């Protein structure tokens, strides 16, 4: 059982240990449970039997967990948002009156509300800011160049100083040294297959390989292991909570796991070679993707077949035009093998990516 009493959201931490919840209770059993949930959320709380003196601790804590046993003792404390009254008696109707008396904005009963509380504690421990601008890149047909564009976008974002995470969401794609260097230390997708509930954003980022100034979540190409949709949802949500930019290289087949990714994207880029067969194939992909993702745009790649240009391809697909994706000549030279596209910061592809981020970030700020 849990319920909410409407208040404004809690303020940012104003003092004391950043992200540290405050627990007020004398109930030893309840305290053990709350400490366990704080540990699961990666937070180290402050514990008091009553309102702490000086009372700056009460006002500065990002979240206050008041045991039902302590409601009477905190009744005179200053009203503030972010107070949760925690109890165990599901049949105690008086808990709502006590919540109003102490200005609580949520009433929670254990054990039913444990997952909600872990998520709330983790929010304040990590700090909840603006989520990452999350862009998915998907090919209209095989060989369209979606992985090249996804990598170039991520490399460009990192070069501009933005916190960037590149996610390879296609376990069946051919191996790419841009996305998965086997010698790089860190976890791959199979390590997260058992994830459910909430994944810590900071812990996720620190666990991933760092390549070309960005973090990369890729596949262990030895054994391809399917990751359950709930794990995909938890991992991508953790990636987004860190802010900055998340770029996802998507497969063309939309299964349950891919649908979980699409549901968290801010926008998608459909990469389409400028030829009629590719446009027809891209139409089928767009139809499937559009069932989940509302903001899907087409990025057209030349060379162009007779009678086609980027605007005509976008018109045929009925999608907004993101632009004309240029070819990166340097990628065709043998000595450049293994270098990620856009790494030099020069050339037409790098310019395309830089201009894309400039527009997308403005749109995100004004949304």
Short mmCIF file of C-alpha atoms in Angstrom, two decimals:
data_model
loop_
_atom_site.label_atom_id
_atom_site.label_comp_id
_atom_site.label_asym_id
_atom_site.label_seq_id
_atom_site.Cartn_x
_atom_site.Cartn_y
_atom_site.Cartn_z
CA UNK A 1 0.00 0.00 0.00
CA UNK A 2 1.20 3.49 -0.79
CA UNK A 3 -0.32 6.82 -1.64
CA UNK A 4 0.59 10.38 -2.48
CA UNK A 5 -0.43 13.70 -0.97
CA UNK A 6 0.16 16.43 -3.55
CA UNK A 7 3.16 18.71 -2.89
CA UNK A 8 5.86 20.30 -5.00
CA UNK A 9 8.87 18.05 -5.71
CA UNK A 10 11.69 18.05 -3.15
CA UNK A 11 14.38 20.67 -3.54
CA UNK A 12 17.97 19.91 -4.39
CA UNK A 13 20.22 19.04 -1.48
CA UNK A 14 21.23 22.19 0.29
CA UNK A 15 23.81 20.97 2.75
CA UNK A 16 25.22 18.02 4.62
CA UNK A 17 26.20 14.92 2.70
CA UNK A 18 24.90 15.21 -0.90
CA UNK A 19 22.21 12.70 -1.70
CA UNK A 20 21.95 11.39 1.88
CA UNK A 21 18.37 10.62 2.98
CA UNK A 22 17.36 11.26 6.57
CA UNK A 23 15.70 8.45 8.53
CA UNK A 24 13.73 9.26 11.68
CA UNK A 25 12.60 6.22 13.69
CA UNK A 26 13.18 4.27 16.92
CA UNK A 27 11.65 1.08 15.54
CA UNK A 28 14.66 -1.25 15.23
CA UNK A 29 12.97 -3.61 12.77
CA UNK A 30 11.79 -0.76 10.55
CA UNK A 31 15.23 0.82 10.70
CA UNK A 32 16.85 -2.42 9.54
CA UNK A 33 14.51 -2.53 6.56
CA UNK A 34 15.12 1.11 5.65
CA UNK A 35 18.89 0.69 5.89
CA UNK A 36 18.67 -2.35 3.64
CA UNK A 37 16.67 -0.41 1.05
CA UNK A 38 19.10 2.51 1.20
CA UNK A 39 21.98 0.12 0.59
CA UNK A 40 20.15 -1.35 -2.41
CA UNK A 41 19.78 2.18 -3.79
CA UNK A 42 23.44 3.04 -3.20
CA UNK A 43 22.76 5.63 -0.48
CA UNK A 44 24.15 6.07 3.02
CA UNK A 45 21.49 7.73 5.20
CA UNK A 46 21.65 9.77 8.37
CA UNK A 47 19.63 8.23 11.21
CA UNK A 48 17.94 10.08 14.10
CA UNK A 49 15.28 9.19 16.65
CA UNK A 50 13.65 12.59 16.30
CA UNK A 51 14.13 15.82 14.33
CA UNK A 52 17.90 16.42 14.32
CA UNK A 53 19.42 19.38 16.09
CA UNK A 54 20.32 21.76 14.58
CA UNK A 55 17.32 21.44 12.34
CA UNK A 56 19.30 22.29 9.22
CA UNK A 57 19.65 18.55 8.68
CA UNK A 58 15.87 18.17 8.51
CA UNK A 59 15.51 20.96 5.98
CA UNK A 60 18.56 20.12 3.83
CA UNK A 61 18.07 16.37 3.38
CA UNK A 62 16.79 15.60 -0.13
CA UNK A 63 14.44 12.93 1.27
CA UNK A 64 13.12 12.29 4.80
CA UNK A 65 11.81 8.85 5.78
CA UNK A 66 9.75 9.09 8.95
CA UNK A 67 8.79 5.88 10.70
CA UNK A 68 5.15 5.79 11.78
CA UNK A 69 6.41 5.41 15.36
CA UNK A 70 8.11 8.83 15.10
CA UNK A 71 5.23 10.79 13.56
CA UNK A 72 4.28 12.36 16.88
CA UNK A 73 7.89 13.43 17.59
CA UNK A 74 8.31 15.29 14.29
CA UNK A 75 4.88 16.94 14.33
CA UNK A 76 6.31 20.38 15.11
CA UNK A 77 9.09 20.31 12.53
CA UNK A 78 9.18 22.84 9.70
CA UNK A 79 7.00 21.83 6.75
CA UNK A 80 8.99 20.77 3.74
CA UNK A 81 8.50 18.63 0.61
CA UNK A 82 10.12 15.22 0.27
CA UNK A 83 8.79 13.65 3.50
CA UNK A 84 7.62 10.02 3.36
CA UNK A 85 5.75 8.42 6.25
CA UNK A 86 6.69 4.72 6.40
CA UNK A 87 4.72 2.08 8.30
CA UNK A 88 3.77 -1.59 8.29
CA UNK A 89 0.13 -1.77 9.40
CA UNK A 90 -1.92 -2.01 6.21
CA UNK A 91 -5.18 -1.70 8.19
CA UNK A 92 -4.29 1.48 10.12
CA UNK A 93 -6.56 4.17 8.73
CA UNK A 94 -5.04 6.74 11.10
CA UNK A 95 -1.82 6.82 9.10
CA UNK A 96 -3.30 9.35 6.68
CA UNK A 97 -4.16 11.74 9.51
CA UNK A 98 -0.62 11.47 10.89
CA UNK A 99 0.80 12.06 7.40
CA UNK A 100 -1.17 15.30 7.08
CA UNK A 101 -0.06 16.39 10.57
CA UNK A 102 3.64 16.12 9.67
CA UNK A 103 3.26 17.42 6.11
CA UNK A 104 4.24 14.14 4.42
CA UNK A 105 3.74 14.00 0.66
CA UNK A 106 3.66 10.20 0.53
CA UNK A 107 2.48 7.35 2.73
CA UNK A 108 4.19 4.01 2.17
CA UNK A 109 3.65 0.60 3.71
CA UNK A 110 6.31 -2.09 3.77
CA UNK A 111 6.92 -4.54 2.28
CA UNK A 112 4.57 -3.65 -0.60
CA UNK A 113 6.22 -0.31 -1.38
CA UNK A 114 9.85 -1.45 -1.29
CA UNK A 115 10.61 -1.05 -5.00
CA UNK A 116 9.04 2.41 -5.13
CA UNK A 117 11.12 3.47 -2.15
CA UNK A 118 14.37 2.07 -3.57
CA UNK A 119 13.74 4.06 -6.76
CA UNK A 120 12.99 7.23 -4.82
CA UNK A 121 16.11 6.88 -2.65
CA UNK A 122 18.24 6.19 -5.72
CA UNK A 123 16.86 9.31 -7.38
CA UNK A 124 18.11 11.53 -4.58
CA UNK A 125 21.39 9.63 -4.22
CA UNK A 126 22.23 10.08 -7.91
CA UNK A 127 20.60 13.45 -8.36
CA UNK A 128 17.79 13.73 -10.88
CA UNK A 129 18.48 16.27 -13.57
CA UNK A 130 17.46 16.54 -17.19
CA UNK A 131 17.67 13.09 -18.81
CA UNK A 132 20.05 12.50 -21.69
CA UNK A 133 18.96 13.48 -25.16
CA UNK A 134 18.52 9.96 -26.57
CA UNK A 135 18.76 9.36 -30.31
CA UNK A 136 18.28 6.03 -32.06
CA UNK A 137 19.76 5.29 -35.48
CA UNK A 138 18.27 2.53 -37.64
CA UNK A 139 18.96 1.42 -41.19
CA UNK A 140 16.21 1.42 -43.78
CA UNK A 141 17.83 -1.69 -45.23
CA UNK A 142 20.96 -3.74 -44.68
CA UNK A 143 24.16 -1.84 -45.37
CA UNK A 144 22.49 1.55 -45.12
CA UNK A 145 25.24 2.93 -42.91
CA UNK A 146 23.30 3.25 -39.65
CA UNK A 147 26.16 1.98 -37.47
CA UNK A 148 28.57 4.40 -39.16
CA UNK A 149 26.25 7.33 -38.49
CA UNK A 150 25.52 6.24 -34.90
CA UNK A 151 29.21 6.05 -34.12
CA UNK A 152 29.99 9.35 -35.81
CA UNK A 153 27.22 11.07 -33.85
CA UNK A 154 28.54 9.68 -30.56
CA UNK A 155 32.18 10.56 -31.32
CA UNK A 156 31.15 14.09 -32.32
CA UNK A 157 29.12 14.56 -29.14
CA UNK A 158 32.03 13.41 -26.98
CA UNK A 159 34.43 15.68 -28.84
CA UNK A 160 32.14 18.61 -28.05
CA UNK A 161 32.58 17.83 -24.35
CA UNK A 162 29.19 16.24 -23.70
CA UNK A 163 28.82 13.16 -21.54
CA UNK A 164 28.14 10.51 -24.18
CA UNK A 165 27.13 6.86 -24.17
CA UNK A 166 26.93 4.72 -27.32
CA UNK A 167 24.65 1.69 -27.10
CA UNK A 168 24.79 -1.18 -29.60
CA UNK A 169 21.28 -2.63 -29.43
CA UNK A 170 21.76 -5.20 -32.20
CA UNK A 171 23.25 -8.51 -30.97
CA UNK A 172 23.17 -9.97 -34.48
CA UNK A 173 25.12 -7.24 -36.25
CA UNK A 174 28.48 -7.99 -37.77
CA UNK A 175 31.40 -7.21 -35.48
CA UNK A 176 32.56 -3.58 -35.60
CA UNK A 177 35.74 -2.33 -33.99
CA UNK A 178 33.99 1.01 -33.62
CA UNK A 179 31.44 -0.46 -31.22
CA UNK A 180 33.16 -3.38 -29.48
CA UNK A 181 36.89 -3.60 -28.98
CA UNK A 182 37.45 -6.95 -27.33
CA UNK A 183 40.54 -5.74 -25.44
CA UNK A 184 38.74 -2.81 -23.81
CA UNK A 185 38.03 -3.44 -20.13
CA UNK A 186 34.42 -3.27 -19.02
CA UNK A 187 31.08 -5.01 -19.08
CA UNK A 188 29.04 -5.97 -22.14
CA UNK A 189 25.32 -6.56 -22.59
CA UNK A 190 25.31 -10.18 -21.32
CA UNK A 191 26.44 -8.94 -17.89
CA UNK A 192 23.14 -7.07 -17.55
CA UNK A 193 20.84 -9.88 -18.64
CA UNK A 194 19.60 -10.47 -15.09
CA UNK A 195 18.95 -6.79 -14.38
CA UNK A 196 15.49 -5.74 -13.24
CA UNK A 197 14.06 -2.91 -11.23
CA UNK A 198 16.50 -0.03 -11.12
CA UNK A 199 20.11 0.02 -12.33
CA UNK A 200 22.35 2.72 -10.85
CA UNK A 201 23.29 5.26 -13.52
CA UNK A 202 26.73 6.05 -12.11
CA UNK A 203 27.57 2.40 -11.54
CA UNK A 204 26.49 1.52 -15.10
CA UNK A 205 28.66 4.20 -16.66
CA UNK A 206 31.73 3.30 -14.62
CA UNK A 207 31.37 -0.37 -15.54
CA UNK A 208 31.42 0.16 -19.33
CA UNK A 209 34.45 0.31 -21.63
CA UNK A 210 35.69 3.81 -22.41
CA UNK A 211 36.62 4.27 -26.05
CA UNK A 212 37.37 7.52 -27.88
CA UNK A 213 36.27 9.63 -24.85
CA UNK A 214 32.85 8.00 -24.58
CA UNK A 215 31.34 4.96 -22.89
CA UNK A 216 30.26 2.04 -25.05
CA UNK A 217 27.74 -0.69 -24.28
CA UNK A 218 28.24 -3.47 -26.82
CA UNK A 219 27.99 -7.23 -27.16
CA UNK A 220 30.35 -10.04 -26.30
CA UNK A 221 30.68 -11.51 -29.77
CA UNK A 222 31.59 -14.96 -28.40
CA UNK A 223 28.18 -16.06 -27.18
CA UNK A 224 25.20 -14.02 -28.29
CA UNK A 225 22.85 -13.90 -25.33
CA UNK A 226 19.35 -12.50 -25.55
CA UNK A 227 18.73 -9.79 -22.95
CA UNK A 228 15.19 -9.76 -21.51
CA UNK A 229 13.14 -6.66 -22.30
CA UNK A 230 12.92 -5.69 -18.62
CA UNK A 231 16.74 -5.63 -18.46
CA UNK A 232 16.93 -3.53 -21.62
CA UNK A 233 14.44 -1.09 -20.09
CA UNK A 234 16.36 -0.84 -16.80
CA UNK A 235 19.76 -0.38 -18.44
CA UNK A 236 18.67 2.27 -20.92
CA UNK A 237 16.79 4.17 -18.20
CA UNK A 238 19.99 4.19 -16.12
CA UNK A 239 21.99 5.44 -19.12
CA UNK A 240 19.53 8.30 -19.68
CA UNK A 241 19.54 9.46 -16.05
CA UNK A 242 23.16 10.59 -16.36
CA UNK A 243 22.24 13.39 -18.75
CA UNK A 244 24.20 14.41 -21.82
CA UNK A 245 23.77 12.28 -24.95
CA UNK A 246 22.84 8.63 -25.51
CA UNK A 247 23.10 7.25 -29.06
CA UNK A 248 21.56 3.84 -29.80
CA UNK A 249 22.46 1.75 -32.86
CA UNK A 250 19.24 -0.16 -33.54
CA UNK A 251 18.45 -3.32 -35.51
CA UNK A 252 15.78 -3.22 -38.21
CA UNK A 253 13.76 -5.99 -36.55
CA UNK A 254 11.45 -4.60 -33.84
CA UNK A 255 11.09 -7.17 -31.07
CA UNK A 256 10.09 -6.64 -27.43
CA UNK A 257 13.59 -5.53 -26.42
CA UNK A 258 13.86 -3.03 -29.27
CA UNK A 259 10.39 -1.72 -28.42
CA UNK A 260 11.67 -0.96 -24.91
CA UNK A 261 14.48 1.12 -26.44
CA UNK A 262 12.16 2.91 -28.86
CA UNK A 263 9.88 3.90 -25.99
CA UNK A 264 12.74 5.83 -24.36
CA UNK A 265 14.07 7.61 -27.45
CA UNK A 266 13.60 11.33 -27.95
CA UNK A 267 13.99 10.96 -31.70
CA UNK A 268 15.03 8.41 -34.28
CA UNK A 269 17.02 8.67 -37.49
CA UNK A 270 16.12 6.28 -40.32
CA UNK A 271 19.15 6.01 -42.62
CA UNK A 272 18.01 5.40 -46.21
CA UNK A 273 20.19 5.00 -49.32
CA UNK A 274 18.75 7.06 -52.17
CA UNK A 275 17.46 4.22 -54.34
CA UNK A 276 13.92 3.01 -54.88
CA UNK A 277 14.40 -0.48 -53.43
CA UNK A 278 15.92 0.99 -50.29
CA UNK A 279 13.04 3.44 -49.97
CA UNK A 280 10.53 0.59 -50.24
CA UNK A 281 12.37 -1.44 -47.58
CA UNK A 282 12.68 1.64 -45.36
CA UNK A 283 8.92 2.15 -45.58
CA UNK A 284 8.35 -1.20 -43.90
CA UNK A 285 10.88 -0.39 -41.17
CA UNK A 286 9.33 3.04 -40.62
CA UNK A 287 5.88 1.49 -40.26
CA UNK A 288 7.06 -0.85 -37.50
CA UNK A 289 9.18 1.74 -35.69
CA UNK A 290 6.48 4.42 -35.95
CA UNK A 291 4.11 2.30 -33.88
CA UNK A 292 6.29 3.09 -30.84
CA UNK A 293 8.41 6.13 -31.73
CA UNK A 294 6.59 9.33 -32.60
CA UNK A 295 9.57 11.43 -33.74
CA UNK A 296 11.19 9.52 -36.60
CA UNK A 297 13.17 11.44 -39.23
CA UNK A 298 14.88 10.31 -42.41
CA UNK A 299 18.60 10.75 -43.07
CA UNK A 300 19.27 10.15 -46.76
CA UNK A 301 22.57 8.76 -48.00
CA UNK A 302 23.85 9.10 -51.57
CA UNK A 303 24.74 8.48 -54.27
CA UNK A 304 21.31 9.33 -55.63
CA UNK A 305 19.41 7.28 -58.18
CA UNK A 306 18.02 9.24 -61.15
CA UNK A 307 14.99 11.28 -60.18
CA UNK A 308 15.66 11.11 -56.45
CA UNK A 309 16.97 13.67 -54.01
CA UNK A 310 16.79 13.86 -50.23
CA UNK A 311 13.49 15.76 -50.18
CA UNK A 312 11.87 13.29 -52.54
CA UNK A 313 12.96 10.33 -50.38
CA UNK A 314 11.51 12.04 -47.31
CA UNK A 315 8.27 12.74 -49.21
CA UNK A 316 7.93 9.14 -50.36
CA UNK A 317 8.37 7.93 -46.77
CA UNK A 318 6.15 10.62 -45.27
CA UNK A 319 8.83 11.56 -42.73
CA UNK A 320 10.59 14.80 -41.78
CA UNK A 321 14.01 15.21 -43.38
CA UNK A 322 16.97 15.22 -41.02
CA UNK A 323 19.44 15.85 -43.83
CA UNK A 324 21.74 14.38 -46.43
CA UNK A 325 24.31 12.05 -44.81
CA UNK A 326 27.61 12.54 -46.63
CA UNK A 327 30.10 9.81 -47.39
CA UNK A 328 33.28 9.84 -45.27
CA UNK A 329 36.10 9.36 -47.81
CA UNK A 330 38.70 8.71 -45.12
CA UNK A 331 36.87 5.53 -44.04
CA UNK A 332 37.63 3.99 -47.42
CA UNK A 333 41.39 4.27 -46.98
CA UNK A 334 43.17 1.22 -45.49
CA UNK A 335 45.27 3.20 -43.02
CA UNK A 336 42.10 4.57 -41.45
CA UNK A 337 40.71 1.08 -40.69
CA UNK A 338 39.62 0.83 -37.10
CA UNK A 339 39.32 4.61 -36.56
CA UNK A 340 35.78 5.61 -35.69
CA UNK A 341 33.93 7.72 -38.24
CA UNK A 342 34.04 11.41 -37.49
CA UNK A 343 37.07 11.01 -35.21
CA UNK A 344 39.16 13.67 -36.91
CA UNK A 345 36.52 16.35 -36.45
CA UNK A 346 37.03 17.31 -40.09
CA UNK A 347 35.28 16.20 -43.22
CA UNK A 348 31.64 16.21 -44.38
CA UNK A 349 30.37 13.54 -41.98
CA UNK A 350 31.81 15.32 -38.94
CA UNK A 351 30.22 18.58 -40.08
CA UNK A 352 26.87 16.85 -40.58
CA UNK A 353 26.98 15.42 -37.03
CA UNK A 354 28.02 18.71 -35.47
CA UNK A 355 25.17 20.55 -37.19
CA UNK A 356 22.72 17.81 -36.21
CA UNK A 357 23.60 18.13 -32.51
CA UNK A 358 23.39 21.91 -32.62
CA UNK A 359 19.82 21.69 -33.91
CA UNK A 360 18.76 18.77 -31.71
CA UNK A 361 20.07 20.33 -28.51
CA UNK A 362 18.27 23.59 -29.23
CA UNK A 363 15.05 21.65 -29.83
CA UNK A 364 15.53 19.75 -26.56
CA UNK A 365 16.08 22.92 -24.56
CA UNK A 366 12.98 24.59 -25.94
CA UNK A 367 10.72 21.53 -25.75
#
